[in-house]
Short mmCIF file of C-alpha atoms in Angstrom, two decimals:
data_model
loop_
_atom_site.label_atom_id
_atom_site.label_comp_id
_atom_site.label_asym_id
_atom_site.label_seq_id
_atom_site.Cartn_x
_atom_site.Cartn_y
_atom_site.Cartn_z
CA ILE A 1 -17.48 3.68 -5.32
CA SER A 2 -15.41 6.78 -5.62
CA ALA A 3 -12.52 7.44 -3.26
CA PRO A 4 -13.76 9.67 -0.41
CA VAL A 5 -10.82 12.05 -0.53
CA LEU A 6 -12.50 14.88 1.35
CA LEU A 7 -13.31 12.52 4.22
CA PHE A 8 -9.70 11.34 4.42
CA GLU A 9 -8.41 14.92 4.30
CA ALA A 10 -10.71 16.05 7.11
CA LEU A 11 -9.80 13.05 9.26
CA ALA A 12 -6.10 13.48 8.53
CA ARG A 13 -6.13 17.14 9.59
CA ARG A 14 -7.88 16.29 12.83
CA VAL A 15 -5.87 13.21 13.78
CA GLU A 16 -2.54 14.78 12.75
CA ARG A 17 -3.06 17.39 15.49
CA GLU A 18 -2.55 14.55 17.91
CA SER A 19 0.15 12.63 16.08
CA LEU A 20 1.38 11.89 12.56
CA GLU A 21 2.07 8.34 13.71
CA LEU A 22 -1.52 7.95 14.90
CA TRP A 23 -2.83 9.01 11.46
CA ARG A 24 -0.45 6.60 9.72
CA ASP A 25 -1.47 3.68 11.91
CA LEU A 26 -5.19 4.50 11.76
CA SER A 27 -5.10 4.79 7.96
CA HIS A 28 -3.11 1.58 7.56
CA ASP A 29 -5.47 -0.38 9.82
CA TRP A 30 -8.52 1.05 8.05
CA GLY A 31 -6.94 -0.04 4.76
CA LEU A 32 -6.37 -3.55 6.13
CA ASP A 33 -10.06 -3.84 6.99
CA THR A 34 -11.09 -2.48 3.60
CA GLY A 35 -8.64 -4.79 1.83
CA ARG A 36 -10.11 -7.82 3.62
CA ARG A 37 -13.53 -6.84 2.31
CA LEU A 38 -12.07 -6.50 -1.18
CA VAL A 39 -10.60 -10.02 -0.88
CA ILE A 40 -14.11 -11.32 -0.18
CA ALA A 41 -15.52 -9.42 -3.14
CA LEU A 42 -12.82 -10.68 -5.48
CA GLU A 43 -13.17 -14.26 -4.20
CA THR A 44 -16.93 -14.26 -4.79
CA GLU A 45 -16.89 -12.81 -8.30
CA GLY A 46 -17.53 -16.21 -9.81
CA ALA A 47 -14.03 -17.42 -10.64
CA GLU A 48 -13.64 -21.18 -10.50
CA GLN A 49 -10.37 -20.95 -8.58
CA THR A 50 -9.56 -19.04 -5.42
CA LEU A 51 -7.27 -16.03 -5.79
CA PRO A 52 -4.16 -17.92 -4.57
CA GLN A 53 -4.82 -20.64 -7.16
CA GLN A 54 -5.00 -18.20 -10.08
CA ALA A 55 -2.06 -16.97 -12.11
CA MET A 56 -0.35 -14.05 -10.39
CA ARG A 57 -0.64 -11.87 -13.48
CA ASP A 58 -4.40 -12.43 -13.61
CA VAL A 59 -4.80 -11.70 -9.89
CA THR A 60 -2.72 -8.52 -9.97
CA GLU A 61 -4.71 -7.32 -12.99
CA ARG A 62 -7.96 -7.96 -11.09
CA ILE A 63 -6.64 -6.08 -8.05
CA SER A 64 -5.45 -3.19 -10.21
CA SER A 65 -8.81 -3.02 -12.00
CA ALA A 66 -10.77 -3.09 -8.76
CA LEU A 67 -8.71 -0.29 -7.21
CA ARG A 68 -8.90 1.77 -10.38
CA ASP A 69 -12.67 1.29 -10.62
CA GLN A 70 -13.06 2.41 -7.01
CA GLY A 71 -11.09 5.58 -7.72
CA TRP A 72 -7.91 4.75 -5.81
CA GLY A 73 -5.50 5.01 -8.75
CA LEU A 74 -3.56 2.72 -11.08
CA VAL A 75 -1.50 0.01 -9.42
CA ASP A 76 1.44 -1.69 -11.10
CA PHE A 77 3.13 -4.74 -9.52
CA ASP A 78 6.83 -5.19 -10.30
CA PHE A 79 8.17 -8.64 -9.41
CA THR A 80 11.77 -7.86 -10.52
CA HIS A 81 13.08 -8.18 -6.94
CA ALA A 82 10.89 -11.09 -5.84
CA ASP A 83 13.90 -13.42 -5.60
CA ARG A 84 15.21 -11.06 -2.90
CA GLY A 85 11.94 -11.16 -0.96
CA VAL A 86 10.81 -7.73 -2.19
CA LEU A 87 7.88 -6.66 -4.31
CA HIS A 88 7.78 -3.14 -5.78
CA VAL A 89 4.37 -1.55 -6.24
CA GLN A 90 3.86 1.73 -8.08
CA LEU A 91 0.67 3.69 -7.65
CA ARG A 92 -0.23 6.40 -10.18
CA GLY A 93 -3.02 8.85 -9.85
CA SER A 94 -3.55 8.02 -6.18
CA ALA A 95 -6.62 9.79 -4.87
CA LEU A 96 -4.88 10.04 -1.49
CA ALA A 97 -1.75 11.68 -2.91
CA THR A 98 -3.89 14.80 -3.32
CA LEU A 99 -4.37 15.08 0.44
CA ARG A 100 -2.96 18.11 2.16
CA THR A 101 -1.31 16.53 5.17
CA LYS A 102 1.65 17.29 7.39
CA GLY A 103 3.43 14.05 6.56
CA ASP A 104 5.50 13.31 3.49
CA ARG A 105 3.52 10.16 2.68
CA SER A 106 -0.27 10.03 2.27
CA CYS A 107 -1.17 6.58 0.98
CA HIS A 108 -1.07 4.50 4.19
CA PHE A 109 -4.70 3.44 3.62
CA LEU A 110 -3.82 1.99 0.19
CA ALA A 111 -0.75 0.32 1.66
CA GLY A 112 -3.06 -1.37 4.18
CA MET A 113 -5.49 -2.45 1.43
CA LEU A 114 -2.68 -3.97 -0.60
CA GLU A 115 -1.26 -5.64 2.51
CA ALA A 116 -4.57 -7.42 3.19
CA LEU A 117 -4.83 -8.57 -0.43
CA LEU A 118 -1.22 -9.77 -0.60
CA ASN A 119 -1.43 -11.51 2.79
CA HIS A 120 -4.34 -13.51 1.39
CA LEU A 121 -2.49 -14.34 -1.82
CA ALA A 122 0.71 -15.34 -0.07
CA GLY A 123 -0.97 -17.20 2.78
CA ARG A 124 1.35 -15.46 5.23
CA ARG A 125 1.92 -12.09 6.85
CA LEU A 126 3.54 -9.49 4.62
CA HIS A 127 4.05 -5.78 5.16
CA VAL A 128 3.37 -3.00 2.65
CA GLU A 129 5.06 0.33 3.30
CA GLU A 130 4.82 3.48 1.22
CA VAL A 131 8.38 4.73 0.75
CA SER A 132 7.70 7.77 -1.43
CA CYS A 133 4.54 9.63 -2.30
CA ALA A 134 3.46 11.78 -5.23
CA CYS A 135 1.90 14.14 -2.68
CA ARG A 136 5.20 16.03 -2.37
CA GLY A 137 5.41 16.69 -6.12
CA ARG A 138 8.87 15.17 -6.65
CA GLN A 139 7.50 12.34 -8.80
CA ASP A 140 4.25 11.40 -10.55
CA HIS A 141 3.72 8.16 -8.64
CA CYS A 142 3.92 6.59 -5.20
CA ASP A 143 6.35 3.76 -4.49
CA LEU A 144 5.43 1.00 -2.08
CA ILE A 145 7.56 -1.89 -0.93
CA VAL A 146 6.26 -5.31 0.11
CA VAL A 147 8.37 -7.44 2.43
CA GLY A 148 7.94 -10.31 4.86
CA GLU A 149 6.77 -9.56 8.39
CA ALA A 150 10.31 -9.96 9.78
CA ARG A 151 11.43 -6.88 7.81
CA ARG A 152 8.46 -4.71 8.84
CA GLU A 153 10.20 -2.57 11.44
CA ARG A 154 13.36 -2.06 9.35
CA VAL A 155 11.46 -1.02 6.23
CA ALA A 156 9.18 1.30 8.23
CA ALA A 157 12.23 2.97 9.81
CA LEU A 158 13.95 3.40 6.42
CA ALA A 159 10.79 4.89 4.89
CA GLU A 160 10.38 7.21 7.88
CA ALA A 161 13.99 8.33 7.35
CA GLY A 162 13.02 9.42 3.82
CA LEU A 163 14.78 6.75 1.79
CA ASP A 164 13.26 6.02 -1.62
CA PHE A 165 12.59 2.55 -2.99
CA ALA A 166 16.06 2.06 -4.49
CA ALA A 167 17.77 3.15 -1.28
CA VAL A 168 15.57 0.91 0.89
CA LEU A 169 16.27 -2.02 -1.40
CA GLY A 170 20.00 -1.25 -1.21
CA GLU A 171 19.89 -1.22 2.59
CA LEU A 172 18.06 -4.53 2.67
CA GLU A 173 20.49 -6.11 0.19
CA ALA A 174 23.46 -4.83 2.15
CA GLY A 175 22.27 -6.95 5.05
CA CYS A 176 21.44 -3.98 7.17
CA ASP A 177 18.00 -5.33 7.94
#
């Protein structure tokens, strides 16, 4: 599979005429569905243990490899802030960061895919939000933040306000969530 960037770009241009929020939500939901299918594929690859039973390093490497092989980019999971209920994900070479869209973040589909995968691993609802995107040329990677469902609205609002990962983390640590 190769990432269908032209399809995403055409859909984004059309849906963005109606609403940027509609495109973000549609992309995220599409990513959730695709991520659920990826969970099934990863679970049936012949491993003796289910994904949640495997070492986190092994699972994140499998996820990264699968996304890379499908043309979505290179995913790096940073667990430095896990004790604060936050996971940092960096995405390099995102196929979607090449989209020409009106918004300042393009990787909502990948955020949805990762959300489905991480929900399965954690056995609970998490939320993945892209906080900064390489599509604007300010950095060579996209930053995504993973938080519990209770922080979903706060993180989405902070990302929409244009805060980067460090600033969102600061706001969450300050108790402003």
